[in-house]
CSV table of C-alpha atoms and ligand atoms in Angstrom, one decimal:
chain,number,residue,atom,x,y,z
A,1064,UNK,CA,0.1,0.0,0.0
A,1065,UNK,CA,1.4,3.5,-0.8
A,1066,UNK,CA,1.5,6.0,2.1
A,1067,UNK,CA,-0.4,9.1,1.6
A,1068,UNK,CA,0.5,12.3,3.3
A,1069,UNK,CA,-2.3,13.9,5.3
A,1070,UNK,CA,-0.7,17.0,6.4
A,1071,UNK,CA,-0.9,20.1,4.1
A,1072,UNK,CA,2.5,21.7,5.0
A,1073,UNK,CA,4.5,22.4,1.9
A,1074,UNK,CA,7.0,19.6,1.6
A,1075,UNK,CA,10.5,19.9,0.3
A,1076,UNK,CA,10.8,18.2,-3.1
A,1077,UNK,CA,13.3,15.5,-3.6
A,1078,UNK,CA,15.4,17.7,-5.9
A,1079,UNK,CA,17.6,16.1,-8.6
A,1080,UNK,CA,21.3,16.2,-8.3
A,1081,UNK,CA,21.7,19.3,-10.5
A,1082,UNK,CA,18.6,21.2,-9.4
A,1083,UNK,CA,19.3,21.0,-5.7
A,1084,UNK,CA,19.7,24.6,-4.4
A,1085,UNK,CA,23.2,25.4,-3.7
A,1086,UNK,CA,24.2,26.2,-0.1
A,1087,UNK,CA,25.2,29.8,0.2
A,1088,UNK,CA,29.1,30.3,-0.4
A,1089,UNK,CA,31.3,32.7,1.5
A,1090,UNK,CA,31.7,34.8,-1.8
A,1091,UNK,CA,27.9,35.0,-2.3
A,1092,UNK,CA,27.7,36.4,1.3
A,1093,UNK,CA,30.4,39.0,0.7
A,1094,UNK,CA,28.7,39.9,-2.7
A,1095,UNK,CA,25.5,40.4,-0.9
A,1096,UNK,CA,27.2,42.9,1.6
A,1097,UNK,CA,28.7,44.7,-1.5
A,1098,UNK,CA,25.0,45.2,-2.9
A,1099,UNK,CA,24.2,47.6,0.0
A,1100,UNK,CA,23.5,51.1,-1.2
A,1101,UNK,CA,26.3,52.9,0.6
A,1102,UNK,CA,29.0,50.6,-1.0
A,1103,UNK,CA,30.8,51.8,-4.1
A,1104,UNK,CA,30.5,48.6,-6.1
A,1105,UNK,CA,33.1,47.6,-8.6
A,1106,UNK,CA,31.4,44.1,-8.5
A,1107,UNK,CA,28.8,44.4,-11.1
A,1108,UNK,CA,29.0,43.1,-14.5
A,1109,UNK,CA,26.1,45.3,-15.8
A,1110,UNK,CA,26.6,47.7,-18.8
A,1111,UNK,CA,26.1,51.3,-17.9
A,1112,UNK,CA,22.3,52.2,-18.3
A,1113,UNK,CA,23.5,55.6,-19.5
A,1114,UNK,CA,24.3,53.9,-22.6
A,1115,UNK,CA,21.0,52.5,-23.4
A,1116,UNK,CA,19.4,54.1,-26.7
A,1117,UNK,CA,16.0,54.6,-25.2
A,1118,UNK,CA,14.8,56.9,-28.1
A,1119,UNK,CA,16.1,54.7,-30.9
A,1120,UNK,CA,14.4,51.6,-29.2
A,1121,UNK,CA,11.2,53.5,-28.8
A,1122,UNK,CA,11.0,54.7,-32.3
A,1123,UNK,CA,11.9,51.2,-33.5
A,1124,UNK,CA,9.2,49.5,-31.3
A,1125,UNK,CA,6.5,52.1,-32.6
A,1126,UNK,CA,7.7,51.3,-36.1
A,1127,UNK,CA,7.4,47.5,-35.7
A,1128,UNK,CA,3.9,47.7,-34.1
A,1129,UNK,CA,2.7,50.1,-36.8
A,1130,UNK,CA,4.1,48.1,-39.9
A,1131,UNK,CA,4.0,44.4,-38.8
A,1132,UNK,CA,2.1,43.8,-35.6
A,1133,UNK,CA,0.7,40.3,-36.8
A,1134,UNK,CA,4.2,39.1,-37.3
A,1135,UNK,CA,5.7,40.8,-34.4
A,1136,UNK,CA,3.3,39.4,-31.8
A,1137,UNK,CA,3.2,35.9,-33.3
A,1138,UNK,CA,5.3,32.7,-32.8
A,1139,UNK,CA,8.2,32.6,-35.2
A,1140,UNK,CA,11.0,30.1,-36.5
A,1141,UNK,CA,13.4,28.8,-33.9
A,1142,UNK,CA,16.5,30.0,-35.7
A,1143,UNK,CA,15.4,33.7,-35.8
A,1144,UNK,CA,13.8,36.4,-37.9
A,1145,UNK,CA,15.2,36.7,-41.5
A,1146,UNK,CA,15.7,40.5,-41.1
A,1147,UNK,CA,17.9,40.1,-37.8
A,1148,UNK,CA,19.8,37.2,-39.4
A,1149,UNK,CA,20.7,39.3,-42.3
A,1150,UNK,CA,21.7,42.4,-40.2
A,1151,UNK,CA,24.0,40.1,-38.0
A,1152,UNK,CA,25.5,38.2,-41.0
A,1153,UNK,CA,26.4,41.7,-42.3
A,1154,UNK,CA,28.0,42.7,-39.1
A,1155,UNK,CA,30.1,39.4,-38.9
A,1156,UNK,CA,31.1,39.8,-42.5
A,1157,UNK,CA,32.2,43.4,-41.9
A,1158,UNK,CA,34.3,42.0,-39.0
A,1159,UNK,CA,36.4,39.9,-41.5
A,1160,UNK,CA,34.5,36.6,-41.7
A,1161,UNK,CA,32.2,36.2,-44.8
A,1162,UNK,CA,28.8,35.0,-43.1
A,1163,UNK,CA,25.6,34.2,-44.8
A,1164,UNK,CA,22.1,34.6,-42.8
A,1165,UNK,CA,21.9,30.7,-42.6
A,1166,UNK,CA,25.3,30.6,-40.6
A,1167,UNK,CA,23.6,32.6,-37.9
A,1168,UNK,CA,21.0,31.7,-35.3
A,1169,UNK,CA,19.3,33.8,-32.6
A,1170,UNK,CA,19.3,32.8,-28.9
A,1171,UNK,CA,17.8,34.1,-25.8
A,1172,UNK,CA,21.2,35.9,-24.6
A,1173,UNK,CA,24.5,34.3,-25.2
A,1174,UNK,CA,23.9,32.7,-21.8
A,1175,UNK,CA,21.4,30.4,-23.5
A,1176,UNK,CA,24.0,29.6,-26.2
A,1177,UNK,CA,26.5,28.4,-23.4
A,1178,UNK,CA,23.8,26.1,-22.0
A,1179,UNK,CA,22.8,24.7,-25.4
A,1180,UNK,CA,26.3,24.2,-26.6
A,1181,UNK,CA,27.2,22.3,-23.5
A,1182,UNK,CA,24.1,20.1,-23.9
A,1183,UNK,CA,24.8,19.4,-27.5
A,1184,UNK,CA,28.5,18.8,-27.3
A,1185,UNK,CA,29.1,17.0,-23.9
A,1186,UNK,CA,28.2,13.8,-21.9
A,1187,UNK,CA,29.1,13.4,-18.4
A,1188,UNK,CA,32.8,13.2,-17.8
A,1189,UNK,CA,33.7,14.8,-21.3
A,1190,UNK,CA,36.6,17.3,-21.4
A,1191,UNK,CA,36.0,20.8,-21.7
A,1192,UNK,CA,38.8,23.2,-22.0
A,1193,UNK,CA,38.4,26.6,-20.1
A,1194,UNK,CA,40.7,29.6,-19.7
A,1195,UNK,CA,41.8,30.3,-16.0
A,1196,UNK,CA,40.3,32.5,-14.8
A,1197,UNK,CA,37.0,32.5,-17.0
A,1198,UNK,CA,33.4,33.6,-16.9
A,1199,UNK,CA,31.8,32.1,-14.0
A,1200,UNK,CA,28.4,32.0,-15.8
A,1201,UNK,CA,29.9,29.7,-18.5
A,1202,UNK,CA,31.1,27.4,-15.7
A,1203,UNK,CA,27.6,27.2,-14.2
A,1204,UNK,CA,26.0,26.5,-17.5
A,1205,UNK,CA,28.6,23.9,-18.4
A,1206,UNK,CA,28.5,22.2,-14.9
A,1207,UNK,CA,25.0,21.1,-15.7
A,1208,UNK,CA,26.3,18.5,-18.0
A,1209,UNK,CA,28.9,17.3,-15.5
A,1210,UNK,CA,32.0,17.8,-17.8
A,1211,UNK,CA,35.6,17.4,-16.7
A,1212,UNK,CA,37.2,20.8,-16.9
A,1213,UNK,CA,40.7,21.2,-18.1
A,1214,UNK,CA,42.5,24.5,-17.7
A,1215,UNK,CA,44.1,26.1,-20.8
A,1216,UNK,CA,47.6,27.7,-20.0
A,1217,UNK,CA,47.7,31.4,-19.6
A,1218,UNK,CA,50.1,34.1,-19.0
A,1219,UNK,CA,50.1,38.1,-18.6
A,1220,UNK,CA,49.1,38.2,-22.3
A,1221,UNK,CA,46.1,35.9,-21.8
A,1222,UNK,CA,45.7,32.3,-23.2
A,1223,UNK,CA,49.0,31.0,-24.4
A,1224,UNK,CA,48.4,28.4,-27.2
A,1225,UNK,CA,52.2,27.5,-27.4
A,1226,UNK,CA,51.7,25.8,-24.0
A,1227,UNK,CA,48.8,23.6,-25.1
A,1228,UNK,CA,49.9,19.9,-24.9
A,1229,UNK,CA,48.5,16.3,-24.8
A,1230,UNK,CA,46.4,17.1,-21.8
A,1231,UNK,CA,43.7,18.6,-24.2
A,1232,UNK,CA,43.5,15.3,-26.3
A,1233,UNK,CA,39.9,14.2,-26.6
A,1234,UNK,CA,38.4,17.6,-25.5
A,1235,UNK,CA,35.0,18.4,-27.0
A,1236,UNK,CA,35.5,22.0,-27.1
A,1237,UNK,CA,37.4,25.1,-25.8
A,1238,UNK,CA,35.5,28.0,-24.3
A,1239,UNK,CA,37.5,31.3,-24.8
A,1240,UNK,CA,37.0,34.9,-24.8
A,1241,UNK,CA,39.8,36.2,-27.0
A,1242,UNK,CA,38.8,40.0,-26.8
A,1243,UNK,CA,38.6,42.0,-23.5
A,1244,UNK,CA,38.2,38.9,-21.5
A,1245,UNK,CA,36.0,38.5,-18.5
A,1246,UNK,CA,37.2,38.7,-15.8
A,1247,UNK,CA,40.7,39.9,-16.7
A,1248,UNK,CA,40.1,42.4,-19.5
A,1249,UNK,CA,43.0,40.9,-21.6
A,1250,UNK,CA,42.9,40.5,-25.4
A,1251,UNK,CA,44.9,37.9,-27.2
A,1252,UNK,CA,47.1,38.8,-30.2
A,1253,UNK,CA,46.2,37.9,-33.9
A,1254,UNK,CA,49.3,35.4,-33.7
A,1255,UNK,CA,47.8,33.8,-30.6
A,1256,UNK,CA,44.6,33.4,-32.2
A,1257,UNK,CA,46.1,31.8,-35.4
A,1258,UNK,CA,48.1,29.4,-33.2
A,1259,UNK,CA,45.0,28.5,-31.1
A,1260,UNK,CA,43.0,27.6,-34.3
A,1261,UNK,CA,46.1,25.3,-35.3
A,1262,UNK,CA,45.9,23.5,-32.0
A,1263,UNK,CA,42.2,23.0,-32.3
A,1264,UNK,CA,42.8,21.3,-35.6
A,1265,UNK,CA,45.8,19.3,-34.4
A,1266,UNK,CA,43.8,18.0,-31.4
A,1267,UNK,CA,40.4,18.1,-33.1
A,1268,UNK,CA,38.5,20.2,-30.6
A,1269,UNK,CA,35.9,23.0,-31.3
A,1270,UNK,CA,36.4,26.5,-30.4
A,1271,UNK,CA,33.6,28.5,-28.8
A,1272,UNK,CA,34.6,32.2,-29.0
A,1273,UNK,CA,32.5,34.2,-26.8
A,1274,UNK,CA,32.5,37.8,-27.8
A,1275,UNK,CA,30.2,39.9,-25.8
A,1276,UNK,CA,32.5,42.9,-25.4
A,1277,UNK,CA,34.3,43.1,-28.8
A,1278,UNK,CA,32.4,46.4,-29.9
A,1279,UNK,CA,33.5,48.1,-26.7
A,1280,UNK,CA,37.0,49.1,-27.8
A,1281,UNK,CA,38.2,52.4,-26.3
A,1282,UNK,CA,40.5,53.6,-29.4
A,1283,UNK,CA,41.6,50.9,-31.9
A,1284,UNK,CA,39.5,48.1,-33.1
A,1285,UNK,CA,40.5,44.5,-31.5
A,1286,UNK,CA,42.3,41.9,-33.7
A,1287,UNK,CA,40.1,39.9,-36.3
A,1288,UNK,CA,37.8,37.3,-34.7
A,1289,UNK,CA,39.3,33.8,-33.7
A,1290,UNK,CA,36.5,32.5,-36.0
A,1291,UNK,CA,38.4,34.0,-39.1
A,1292,UNK,CA,41.3,31.5,-38.4
A,1293,UNK,CA,39.1,28.3,-38.1
A,1294,UNK,CA,35.5,28.9,-39.3
A,1295,UNK,CA,34.9,25.3,-40.0
A,1296,UNK,CA,35.2,24.5,-36.3
A,1297,UNK,CA,34.3,27.7,-34.4
A,1298,UNK,CA,31.0,28.9,-33.0
A,1299,UNK,CA,31.2,32.6,-32.3
A,1300,UNK,CA,28.8,34.0,-29.8
A,1301,UNK,CA,27.5,37.6,-29.8
A,1302,UNK,CA,25.0,39.5,-27.7
A,1303,UNK,CA,22.9,42.6,-27.8
A,1304,UNK,CA,23.4,42.8,-24.0
A,1305,UNK,CA,26.5,45.1,-24.0
A,1306,UNK,CA,25.7,47.3,-27.0
A,1307,UNK,CA,22.0,47.6,-26.9
A,1308,UNK,CA,20.1,46.3,-23.7
A,1309,UNK,CA,20.7,43.2,-21.6
A,1310,UNK,CA,16.9,43.3,-20.8
A,1311,UNK,CA,16.3,42.3,-24.5
A,1312,UNK,CA,17.8,38.9,-23.7
A,1313,UNK,CA,19.0,38.7,-27.3
A,1314,UNK,CA,22.2,36.9,-28.4
A,1315,UNK,CA,23.4,35.0,-31.4
A,1316,UNK,CA,25.7,32.1,-32.7
A,1317,UNK,CA,27.6,32.2,-35.9
A,1318,UNK,CA,29.0,28.8,-37.3
A,1319,UNK,CA,28.5,25.9,-39.6
A,1320,UNK,CA,25.0,25.1,-40.6
A,1321,UNK,CA,25.0,21.5,-39.6
A,1322,UNK,CA,25.9,22.3,-36.0
A,1323,UNK,CA,23.5,25.2,-35.9
A,1324,UNK,CA,20.7,22.6,-36.9
A,1325,UNK,CA,21.7,20.6,-33.8
A,1326,UNK,CA,21.5,23.6,-31.7
A,1327,UNK,CA,18.1,24.7,-33.2
A,1328,UNK,CA,16.6,21.3,-32.2
A,1329,UNK,CA,17.9,21.7,-28.6
A,1330,UNK,CA,16.5,25.2,-28.6
A,1331,UNK,CA,13.1,24.2,-29.6
A,1332,UNK,CA,12.9,21.9,-26.6
A,1333,UNK,CA,14.2,24.9,-24.4
A,1334,UNK,CA,12.0,27.8,-25.4
A,1335,UNK,CA,10.7,27.4,-28.9
A,1336,UNK,CA,12.3,30.7,-30.1
A,1337,UNK,CA,13.4,33.9,-28.9
A,1338,UNK,CA,10.8,36.8,-28.6
A,1339,UNK,CA,9.8,37.9,-32.2
A,1340,UNK,CA,8.9,41.4,-31.0
A,1341,UNK,CA,12.5,41.9,-29.6
A,1342,UNK,CA,14.1,40.6,-32.6
A,1343,UNK,CA,12.2,42.9,-35.0
A,1344,UNK,CA,12.9,45.9,-32.8
A,1345,UNK,CA,16.6,45.0,-32.8
A,1346,UNK,CA,16.6,44.3,-36.5
A,1347,UNK,CA,15.1,47.9,-37.0
A,1348,UNK,CA,17.7,49.6,-34.7
A,1349,UNK,CA,20.4,47.8,-36.7
A,1350,UNK,CA,19.0,48.9,-40.0
A,1351,UNK,CA,18.8,52.5,-38.8
A,1352,UNK,CA,22.5,52.5,-38.3
A,1353,UNK,CA,22.8,52.1,-34.5
A,1354,UNK,CA,26.3,50.9,-34.6
A,1355,UNK,CA,27.4,54.2,-36.3
A,1356,UNK,CA,25.5,56.4,-34.2
A,1357,UNK,CA,25.2,55.0,-30.7
A,1358,UNK,CA,28.2,52.8,-30.2
A,1359,UNK,CA,30.7,55.7,-30.4
A,1360,UNK,CA,29.3,57.4,-27.4
A,1361,UNK,CA,29.3,54.2,-25.4
A,1362,UNK,CA,33.0,53.6,-26.3
A,1363,UNK,CA,33.8,57.0,-25.2
A,1364,UNK,CA,32.0,56.7,-21.8
A,1365,UNK,CA,33.9,53.4,-21.1
A,1366,UNK,CA,37.3,54.6,-22.3
A,1367,UNK,CA,36.8,57.7,-19.9
A,1368,UNK,CA,35.9,55.4,-17.0
A,1369,UNK,CA,38.7,53.0,-17.5
A,1370,UNK,CA,41.2,55.8,-17.7
A,1371,UNK,CA,39.8,57.2,-14.3
A,1372,UNK,CA,40.3,53.7,-12.7
A,1373,UNK,CA,43.7,53.0,-14.3
A,1374,UNK,CA,44.9,56.5,-13.2
A,1375,UNK,CA,43.7,56.0,-9.7
A,1376,UNK,CA,45.4,52.6,-9.4
A,1377,UNK,CA,48.6,54.3,-10.6
A,1378,UNK,CA,48.1,57.0,-8.0
A,1379,UNK,CA,47.0,55.1,-4.9
A,1380,UNK,CA,48.2,51.4,-5.1
A,1381,UNK,CA,51.2,50.7,-3.0
A,1382,UNK,CA,54.5,50.4,-4.9
A,1383,UNK,CA,55.0,46.8,-4.5
A,1384,UNK,CA,56.6,44.2,-6.8
A,1385,UNK,CA,53.5,41.8,-6.7
A,1386,UNK,CA,50.9,44.5,-6.9
A,1387,UNK,CA,49.9,45.0,-10.6
A,1388,UNK,CA,46.7,45.2,-12.8
A,1389,UNK,CA,45.7,44.7,-16.4
A,1390,UNK,CA,45.5,47.6,-18.8
A,1391,UNK,CA,42.5,46.7,-21.0
A,1392,UNK,CA,42.1,48.5,-24.3
A,1393,UNK,CA,38.2,47.8,-24.3
A,1394,UNK,CA,35.4,46.2,-22.3
A,1395,UNK,CA,34.5,46.5,-18.7
A,1396,UNK,CA,36.9,44.7,-16.4
A,1397,UNK,CA,40.3,45.3,-14.8
A,1398,UNK,CA,42.0,42.5,-13.0
A,1399,UNK,CA,44.0,43.4,-9.9
A,1400,UNK,CA,46.9,41.2,-8.7
A,1401,UNK,CA,47.9,41.2,-5.1
A,1402,UNK,CA,50.8,39.5,-3.4
A,1403,UNK,CA,50.4,35.6,-3.2
A,1404,UNK,CA,49.6,35.8,0.6
A,1405,UNK,CA,46.9,38.3,0.3
A,1406,UNK,CA,43.4,36.8,0.2
A,1407,UNK,CA,41.2,39.1,-1.8
A,1408,UNK,CA,38.1,38.0,0.1
A,1409,UNK,CA,39.9,39.1,3.3
A,1410,UNK,CA,40.7,42.4,1.7
A,1411,UNK,CA,37.2,42.9,0.7
A,1412,UNK,CA,35.9,42.3,4.1
A,1413,UNK,CA,38.2,44.9,5.3
A,1414,UNK,CA,37.3,47.4,2.8
A,1415,UNK,CA,33.7,46.8,3.2
A,1416,UNK,CA,34.0,47.6,7.0
A,1417,UNK,CA,36.0,50.8,6.3
A,1418,UNK,CA,34.6,54.5,6.2
A,1419,UNK,CA,34.5,54.2,2.4
A,1420,UNK,CA,33.1,50.8,1.8
A,1421,UNK,CA,33.8,49.2,-1.6
A,1422,UNK,CA,32.8,46.0,-3.4
A,1423,UNK,CA,34.5,44.0,-6.0
A,1424,UNK,CA,34.4,40.3,-7.1
A,1425,UNK,CA,37.2,38.1,-5.2
A,1426,UNK,CA,39.0,36.4,-8.0
A,1427,UNK,CA,38.5,33.0,-6.6
A,1428,UNK,CA,35.0,33.0,-8.2
A,1429,UNK,CA,36.5,32.6,-11.7
A,1430,UNK,CA,38.3,29.4,-11.4
A,1431,UNK,CA,37.2,25.7,-11.9
A,1432,UNK,CA,40.0,24.3,-9.7
A,1433,UNK,CA,43.2,25.4,-7.9
A,1434,UNK,CA,41.7,28.9,-7.5
A,1435,UNK,CA,44.0,31.8,-6.9
A,1436,UNK,CA,43.0,33.8,-4.1
A,1437,UNK,CA,45.1,37.0,-4.7
A,1438,UNK,CA,43.1,38.8,-7.4
A,1439,UNK,CA,40.2,41.0,-7.6
A,1440,UNK,CA,37.8,41.7,-10.6
A,1441,UNK,CA,37.1,45.6,-10.8
A,1442,UNK,CA,34.3,46.8,-13.1
A,1443,UNK,CA,34.0,50.6,-13.6
A,1444,UNK,CA,31.5,51.2,-16.2
A,1445,UNK,CA,28.4,51.9,-13.8
A,1446,UNK,CA,30.3,54.0,-11.3
A,1447,UNK,CA,30.5,57.7,-11.3
A,1448,UNK,CA,34.2,58.9,-11.9
A,1449,UNK,CA,34.5,60.6,-8.4
A,1450,UNK,CA,33.4,57.3,-6.8
A,1451,UNK,CA,36.0,55.3,-8.7
A,1452,UNK,CA,38.7,57.5,-7.3
A,1453,UNK,CA,37.4,57.4,-3.7
A,1454,UNK,CA,36.8,53.6,-4.2
A,1455,UNK,CA,40.3,52.8,-5.5
A,1456,UNK,CA,41.8,55.0,-2.7
A,1457,UNK,CA,40.0,53.0,-0.1
A,1458,UNK,CA,40.9,49.7,-1.5
A,1459,UNK,CA,44.6,50.8,-1.6
A,1460,UNK,CA,44.6,52.1,1.9
A,1461,UNK,CA,43.1,48.7,3.2
A,1462,UNK,CA,45.7,46.7,1.1
A,1463,UNK,CA,48.5,48.5,2.8
A,1464,UNK,CA,47.4,47.1,6.0
A,1465,UNK,CA,48.1,43.5,4.6
A,1466,UNK,CA,51.6,44.3,3.4
B,499,LIG,N1,29.4,35.7,-21.8
B,499,LIG,C1,30.3,36.6,-20.9
B,499,LIG,C2,31.7,36.6,-21.1
B,499,LIG,C3,29.5,37.5,-20.3
B,499,LIG,O1,30.3,38.4,-19.4
B,499,LIG,C4,28.2,37.5,-20.2
B,499,LIG,C5,27.3,38.4,-19.3
B,499,LIG,N2,27.9,38.9,-18.3
B,499,LIG,C6,27.4,36.4,-21.0
B,499,LIG,C7,28.3,35.7,-21.7
B,499,LIG,C8,26.0,36.4,-20.9
B,499,LIG,O2,25.4,37.4,-21.7
B,499,LIG,P1,23.9,37.5,-22.3
B,499,LIG,O3,23.3,36.3,-21.8
B,499,LIG,O4,23.3,38.7,-21.5
B,499,LIG,O5,24.1,37.7,-23.7
């Protein structure tokens, strides 16, 4: 006889292994402290809301609802709306990789692409190659498939393909951010891109090139995309999150058609398709030359803030052989290196308790294994300039007490 439950209290479900809520981590707890309103936060990964092109989006939304409401509000094809696929194929082609609309698919944010790619490529225990440190959201997405992570070798100039050896044999794919990497802000040279593509061919793994920040250069355009060196085995991810609005949840994947077909089948099970309405608004904004009008202002804003933070680090950080930081030429992040014996989580607790409380993300959050504790990810784009100066001064004062 089966037992029936007579009480009406909400029971705790017997969660699946991957669905079980995670216990709160030390990092999670200190990040929650950093979210208090009085804290100067360099912790966020959000783009600056000052950069949202509200008027252009409103005009485009009005145009879509006036000209094609029946299409815009209807279900649509899983791969994306033709007008948007064409606009994105054109952008990719302008970036040096001739791309046709059928080599593009739309996703609900590049985060969905990461989830889909992991599911389509990996079974439990398969090798997945990641940079160290890397974007933690990708690690969370990949972990659902229980792969075996293998770290790719990196140095001060980012991923170093010369040091890739037989440890990568059998890997399904390498997840990399060649341009303005999250969390370090580093960009790998064209030469390293070429060599990485050669290694991918030699060891027969795919390249997942995540490129959310490539348009956010401060002065010069970044090197040509990694996909240009191995288009037959690269999936390049893009997103509207950092150039238009993250609330749109709109990203894309460029790559060989047969793989996009497998990904489309997976996407159908996940959400049928990305919002038709948002896709049409975006296509209209792109068609109206958003990139030439709106992006230069965002680039200027980010370049200005990066400069304020870099100048402040130079002015206030203690002169110490083991204190250094990256000098990004685009994107949203600076990676601060501390002496090996300084744990950045301890430093953050100290700064949060100071008169000028400051938050950042302790570097430990960005590793799969052998985490290095002596780094901080600093994001500057949403913080007013005078607070960037005060915040860096406060971090520097606290750091002095550890030296
Ligand atoms: N990749 C990287 C490297 C990111 O930093 C982010 C967002 N912070 C994403 C992917 C996800 O972006 P979205 O889903 O908004 O496109």
